[in-house]
Short mmCIF file of C-alpha atoms and ligand atoms in Angstrom, two decimals:
data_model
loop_
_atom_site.label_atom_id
_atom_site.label_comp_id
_atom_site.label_asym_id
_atom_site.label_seq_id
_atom_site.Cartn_x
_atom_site.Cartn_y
_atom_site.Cartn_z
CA UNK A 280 0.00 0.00 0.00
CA UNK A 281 1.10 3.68 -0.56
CA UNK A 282 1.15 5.27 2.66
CA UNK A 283 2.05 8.88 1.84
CA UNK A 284 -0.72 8.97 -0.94
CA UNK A 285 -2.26 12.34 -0.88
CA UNK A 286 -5.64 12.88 0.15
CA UNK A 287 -7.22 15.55 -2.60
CA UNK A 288 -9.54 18.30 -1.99
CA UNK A 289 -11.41 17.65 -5.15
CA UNK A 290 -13.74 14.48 -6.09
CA UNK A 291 -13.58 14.50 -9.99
CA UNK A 292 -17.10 14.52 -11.43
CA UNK A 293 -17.99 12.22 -14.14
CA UNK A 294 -20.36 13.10 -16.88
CA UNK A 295 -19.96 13.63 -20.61
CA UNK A 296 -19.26 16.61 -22.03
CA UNK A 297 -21.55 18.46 -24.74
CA UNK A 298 -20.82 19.00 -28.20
CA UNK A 299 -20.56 22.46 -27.47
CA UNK A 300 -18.40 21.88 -24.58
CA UNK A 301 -15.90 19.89 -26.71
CA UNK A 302 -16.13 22.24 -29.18
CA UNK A 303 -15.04 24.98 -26.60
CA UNK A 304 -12.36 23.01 -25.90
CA UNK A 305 -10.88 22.16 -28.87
CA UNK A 306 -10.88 25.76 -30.56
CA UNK A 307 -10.09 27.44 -27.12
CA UNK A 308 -7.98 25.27 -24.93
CA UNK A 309 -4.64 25.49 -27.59
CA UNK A 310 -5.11 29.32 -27.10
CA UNK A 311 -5.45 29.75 -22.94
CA UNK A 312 -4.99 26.54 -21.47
CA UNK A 313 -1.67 25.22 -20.03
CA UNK A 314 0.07 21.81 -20.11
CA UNK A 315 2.01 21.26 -16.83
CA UNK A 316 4.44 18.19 -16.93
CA UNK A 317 5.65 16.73 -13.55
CA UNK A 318 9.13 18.77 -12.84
CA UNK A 319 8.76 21.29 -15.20
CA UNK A 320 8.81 24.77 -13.63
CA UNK A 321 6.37 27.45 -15.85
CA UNK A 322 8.08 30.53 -17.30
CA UNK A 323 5.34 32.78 -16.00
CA UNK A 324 6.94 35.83 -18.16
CA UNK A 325 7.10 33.98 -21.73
CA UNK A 326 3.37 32.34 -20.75
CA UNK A 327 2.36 36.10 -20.34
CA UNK A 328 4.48 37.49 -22.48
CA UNK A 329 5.57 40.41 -20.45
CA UNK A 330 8.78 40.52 -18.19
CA UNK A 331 8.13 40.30 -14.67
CA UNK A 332 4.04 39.51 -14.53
CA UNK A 333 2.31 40.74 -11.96
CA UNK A 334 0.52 37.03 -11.23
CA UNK A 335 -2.88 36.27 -9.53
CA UNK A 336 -2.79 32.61 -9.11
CA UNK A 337 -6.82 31.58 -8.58
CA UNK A 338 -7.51 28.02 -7.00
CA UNK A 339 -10.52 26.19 -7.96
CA UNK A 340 -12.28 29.02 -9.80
CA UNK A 341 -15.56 27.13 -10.67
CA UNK A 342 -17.24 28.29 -13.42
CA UNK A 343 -14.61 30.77 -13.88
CA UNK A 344 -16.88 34.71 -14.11
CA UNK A 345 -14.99 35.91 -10.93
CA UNK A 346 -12.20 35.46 -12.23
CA UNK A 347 -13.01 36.42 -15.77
CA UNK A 348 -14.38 39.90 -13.88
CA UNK A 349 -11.42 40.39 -11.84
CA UNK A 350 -9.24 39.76 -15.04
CA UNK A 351 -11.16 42.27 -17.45
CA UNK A 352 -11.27 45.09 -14.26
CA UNK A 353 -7.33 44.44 -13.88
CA UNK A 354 -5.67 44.10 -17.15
CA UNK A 355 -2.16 45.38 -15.06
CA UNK A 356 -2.27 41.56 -13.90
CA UNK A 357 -2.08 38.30 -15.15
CA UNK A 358 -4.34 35.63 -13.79
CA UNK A 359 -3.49 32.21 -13.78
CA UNK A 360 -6.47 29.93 -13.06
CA UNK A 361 -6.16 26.13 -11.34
CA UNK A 362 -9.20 24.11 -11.69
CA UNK A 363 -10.14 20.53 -11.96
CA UNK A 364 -13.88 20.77 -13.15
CA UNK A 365 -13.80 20.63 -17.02
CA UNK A 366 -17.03 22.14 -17.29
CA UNK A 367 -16.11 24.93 -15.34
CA UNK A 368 -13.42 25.68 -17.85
CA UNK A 369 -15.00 25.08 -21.18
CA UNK A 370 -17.14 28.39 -19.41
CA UNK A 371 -13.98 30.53 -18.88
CA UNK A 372 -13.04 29.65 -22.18
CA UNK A 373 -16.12 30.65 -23.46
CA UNK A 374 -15.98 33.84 -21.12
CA UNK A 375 -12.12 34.71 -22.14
CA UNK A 376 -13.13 34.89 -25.50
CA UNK A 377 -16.38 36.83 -25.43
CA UNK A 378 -14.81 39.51 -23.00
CA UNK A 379 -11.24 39.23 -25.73
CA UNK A 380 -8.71 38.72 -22.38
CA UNK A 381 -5.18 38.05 -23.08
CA UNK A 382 -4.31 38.17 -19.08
CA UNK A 383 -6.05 34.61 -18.48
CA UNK A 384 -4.23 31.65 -18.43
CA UNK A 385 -5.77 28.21 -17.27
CA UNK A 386 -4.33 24.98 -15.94
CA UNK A 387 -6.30 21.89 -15.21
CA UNK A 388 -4.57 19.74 -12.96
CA UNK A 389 -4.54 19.71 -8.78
CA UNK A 390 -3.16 23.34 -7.67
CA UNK A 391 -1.72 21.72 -5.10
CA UNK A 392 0.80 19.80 -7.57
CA UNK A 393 0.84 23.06 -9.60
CA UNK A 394 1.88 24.77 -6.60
CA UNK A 395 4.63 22.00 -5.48
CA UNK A 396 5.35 21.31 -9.07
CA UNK A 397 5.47 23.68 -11.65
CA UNK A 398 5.45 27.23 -9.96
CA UNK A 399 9.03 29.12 -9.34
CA UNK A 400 10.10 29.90 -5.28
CA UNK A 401 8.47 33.61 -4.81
CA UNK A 402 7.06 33.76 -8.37
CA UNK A 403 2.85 34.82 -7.23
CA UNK A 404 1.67 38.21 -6.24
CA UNK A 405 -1.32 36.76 -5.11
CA UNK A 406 -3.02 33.65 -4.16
CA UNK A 407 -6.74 33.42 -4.00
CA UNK A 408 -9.21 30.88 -3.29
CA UNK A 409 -12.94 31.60 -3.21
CA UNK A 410 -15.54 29.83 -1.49
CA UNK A 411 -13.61 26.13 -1.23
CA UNK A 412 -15.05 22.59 -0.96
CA UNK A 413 -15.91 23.10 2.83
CA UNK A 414 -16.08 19.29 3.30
CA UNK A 415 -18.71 19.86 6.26
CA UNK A 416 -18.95 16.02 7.32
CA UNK A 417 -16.11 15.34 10.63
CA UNK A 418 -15.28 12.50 8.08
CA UNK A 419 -13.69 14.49 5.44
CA UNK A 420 -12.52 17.68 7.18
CA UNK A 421 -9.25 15.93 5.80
CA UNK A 422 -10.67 16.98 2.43
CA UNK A 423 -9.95 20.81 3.58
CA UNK A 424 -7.69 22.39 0.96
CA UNK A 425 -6.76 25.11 3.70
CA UNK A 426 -4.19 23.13 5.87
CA UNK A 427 -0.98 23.76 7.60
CA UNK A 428 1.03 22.10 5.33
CA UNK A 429 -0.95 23.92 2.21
CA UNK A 430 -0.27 27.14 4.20
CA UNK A 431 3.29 27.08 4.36
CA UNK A 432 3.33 25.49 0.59
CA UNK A 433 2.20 28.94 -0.10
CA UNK A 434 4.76 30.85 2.00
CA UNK A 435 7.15 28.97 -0.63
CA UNK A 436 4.99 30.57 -3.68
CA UNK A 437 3.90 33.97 -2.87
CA UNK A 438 6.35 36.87 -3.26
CA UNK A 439 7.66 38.90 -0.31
CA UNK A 440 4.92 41.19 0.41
CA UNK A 441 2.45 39.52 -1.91
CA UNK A 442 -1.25 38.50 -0.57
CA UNK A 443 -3.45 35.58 0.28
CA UNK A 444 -6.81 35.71 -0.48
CA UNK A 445 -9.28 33.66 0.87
CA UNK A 446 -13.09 33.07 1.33
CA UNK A 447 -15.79 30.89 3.03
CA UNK A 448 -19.36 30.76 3.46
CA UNK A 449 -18.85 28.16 5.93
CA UNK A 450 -18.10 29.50 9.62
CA UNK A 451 -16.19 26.53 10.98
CA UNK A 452 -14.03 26.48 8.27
CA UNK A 453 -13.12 30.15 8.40
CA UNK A 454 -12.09 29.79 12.12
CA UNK A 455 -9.92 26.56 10.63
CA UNK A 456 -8.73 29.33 8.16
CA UNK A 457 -7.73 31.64 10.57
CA UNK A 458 -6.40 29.75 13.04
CA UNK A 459 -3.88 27.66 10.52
CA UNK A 460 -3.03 30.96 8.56
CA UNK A 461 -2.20 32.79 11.92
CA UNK A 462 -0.32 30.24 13.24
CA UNK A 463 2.20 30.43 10.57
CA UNK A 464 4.38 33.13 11.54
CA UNK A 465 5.36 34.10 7.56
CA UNK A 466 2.10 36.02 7.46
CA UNK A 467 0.74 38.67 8.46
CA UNK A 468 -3.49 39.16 8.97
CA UNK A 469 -4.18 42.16 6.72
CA UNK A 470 -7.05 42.92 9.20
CA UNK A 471 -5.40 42.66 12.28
CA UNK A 472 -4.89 39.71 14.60
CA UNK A 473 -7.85 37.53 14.69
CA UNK A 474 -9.75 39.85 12.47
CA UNK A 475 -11.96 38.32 9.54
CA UNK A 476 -11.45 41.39 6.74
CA UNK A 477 -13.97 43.30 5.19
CA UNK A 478 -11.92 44.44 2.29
CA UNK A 479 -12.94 41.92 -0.44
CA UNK A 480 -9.96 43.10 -2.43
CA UNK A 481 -12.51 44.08 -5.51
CA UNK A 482 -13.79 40.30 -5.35
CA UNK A 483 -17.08 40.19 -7.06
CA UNK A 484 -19.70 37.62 -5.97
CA UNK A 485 -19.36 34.02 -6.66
CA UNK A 486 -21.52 31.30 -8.06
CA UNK A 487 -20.44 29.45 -4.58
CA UNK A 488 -21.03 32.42 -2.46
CA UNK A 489 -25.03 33.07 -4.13
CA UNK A 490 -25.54 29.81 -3.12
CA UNK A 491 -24.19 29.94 -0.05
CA UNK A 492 -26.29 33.49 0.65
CA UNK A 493 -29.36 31.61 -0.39
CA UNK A 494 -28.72 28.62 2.56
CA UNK A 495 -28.85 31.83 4.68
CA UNK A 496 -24.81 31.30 5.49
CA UNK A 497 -22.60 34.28 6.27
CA UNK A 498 -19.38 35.56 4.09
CA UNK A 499 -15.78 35.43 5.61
CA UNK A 500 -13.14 36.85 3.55
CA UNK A 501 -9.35 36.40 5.11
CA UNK A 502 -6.68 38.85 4.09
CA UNK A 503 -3.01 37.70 4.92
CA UNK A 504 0.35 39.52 3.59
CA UNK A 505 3.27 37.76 3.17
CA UNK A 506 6.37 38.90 5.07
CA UNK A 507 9.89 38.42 4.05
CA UNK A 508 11.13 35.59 4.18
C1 SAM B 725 -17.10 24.98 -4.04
S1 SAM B 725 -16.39 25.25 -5.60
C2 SAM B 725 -16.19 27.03 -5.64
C3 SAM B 725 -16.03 27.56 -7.03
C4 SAM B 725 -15.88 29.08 -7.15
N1 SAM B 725 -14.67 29.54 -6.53
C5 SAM B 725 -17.07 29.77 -6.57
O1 SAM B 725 -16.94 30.40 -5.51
O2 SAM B 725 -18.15 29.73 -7.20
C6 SAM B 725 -14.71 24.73 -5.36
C7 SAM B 725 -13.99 24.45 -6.65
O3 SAM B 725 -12.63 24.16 -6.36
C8 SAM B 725 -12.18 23.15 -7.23
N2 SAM B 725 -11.02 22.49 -6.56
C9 SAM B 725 -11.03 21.88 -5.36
N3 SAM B 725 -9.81 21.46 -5.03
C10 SAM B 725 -9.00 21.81 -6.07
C11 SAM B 725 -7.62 21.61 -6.32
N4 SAM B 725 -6.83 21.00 -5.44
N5 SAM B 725 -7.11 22.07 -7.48
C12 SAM B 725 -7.92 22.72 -8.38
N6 SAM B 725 -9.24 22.94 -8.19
C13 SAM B 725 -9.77 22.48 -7.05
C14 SAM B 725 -13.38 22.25 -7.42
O4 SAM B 725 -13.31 21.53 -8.64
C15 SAM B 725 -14.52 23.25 -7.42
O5 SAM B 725 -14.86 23.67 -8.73
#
């Protein structure tokens, strides 16, 4: 038996994909998408084509019109989007496209392997991750992308000074963010110590968090800042 294999924060859904779907992919994916290979770091600057991007690294953006929004409102930036859900990005696709972005770039594979894998020391302004599985059954908590290991992955990814952005619609797990994000002494909470932050950094809503407001749940956004390392 394996006994480090890694438990995932994702369950990949099955289903066929539409013509249309396919046909997104096909036409699209050779323009936006990104092929990561085990060991092989990304050159963030010729992906971009500009020298020293400004990058927005988005995990698990869904169906993708956050970050689509954020990308069009911030064209200074370039936003590269981790997702496993290939319905969710034949809709960016679709949504890159429409809205003619050249500052989106899209990886399906596990971010955290991206992350551990394929992304330079100190090469991401910012890190964001929007409404995550929240895995409420005690069974799975182990599910929770938002972990101390994760955490101090990050401190390995972000620049000095850059910023992680997080969000929840699920109180428990924004105490677990919180408390595993503070105790890691590289960062720094935006809003002060123990603070959740009401800055959503110009986050527009998600499909996640409409959901979430129609369940009646709350919002917690979590501002951290990298310090040097
Ligand atoms: C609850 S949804 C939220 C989607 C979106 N951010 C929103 O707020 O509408 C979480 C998304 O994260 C993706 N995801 C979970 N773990 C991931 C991982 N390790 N790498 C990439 N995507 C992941 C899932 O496929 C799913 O689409």
């Amino acid at each position: 038996m394996h006994k480090n294999r890694e438990i995932k924060s994702f369950v990949l859904r099955g289903g066929r994909m539409s013509l249309q779907q396919r046909q997104v992919l096909s036409v699209f994916w050779p323009k936006f998408g990104i092929s990561v290979a085990e060991n092989e770091q990304l050159d963030l600057a010729a992906i971009f084509n500009k020298t020293n991007p400004k990058v927005i690294f988005e995990i698990g953006f869904g169906n993708g019109v956050t970050l689509a929004d954020m990308a069009e409102k911030n064209p200074e930036y370039s936003f590269l989007g981790v997702e496993v859900y290939t319905t969710g990005i034949s809709n960016l696709l679709l949504l890159i496209e429409e809205k003619n972005l050249t500052n989106i770039r899209i990886i399906q594979h596990d971010a955290v392997a991206v992350l551990r894998n394929n992304i330079k020391d100190h090469a991401l302004h910012k890190v964001q991750i929007f409404f995550p599985d929240p895995w409420p059954k005690l069974r799975h908590r182990k599910r929770r992308l938002v972990n101390p290991l994760f955490v101090e992955l990050l401190t390995s990814k972000i620049i000095s000074g850059g910023i992680l952005h997080m969000a929840t619609d699920w109180e428990d797990y924004a105490i677990q963010m919180l408390n595993v994000v503070s105790s890691n002494s590289h960062f720094t909470n935006s809003a002060g110590l123990g603070n959740f932050s009401s800055d959503k950094l110009g986050r527009s809503e998600t499909k996640f968090e409409r959901r979430g407001a129609r369940l009646g749940h709350g919002v917690w956004d979590l501002v951290f800042c990298l310090s040097d390392r």
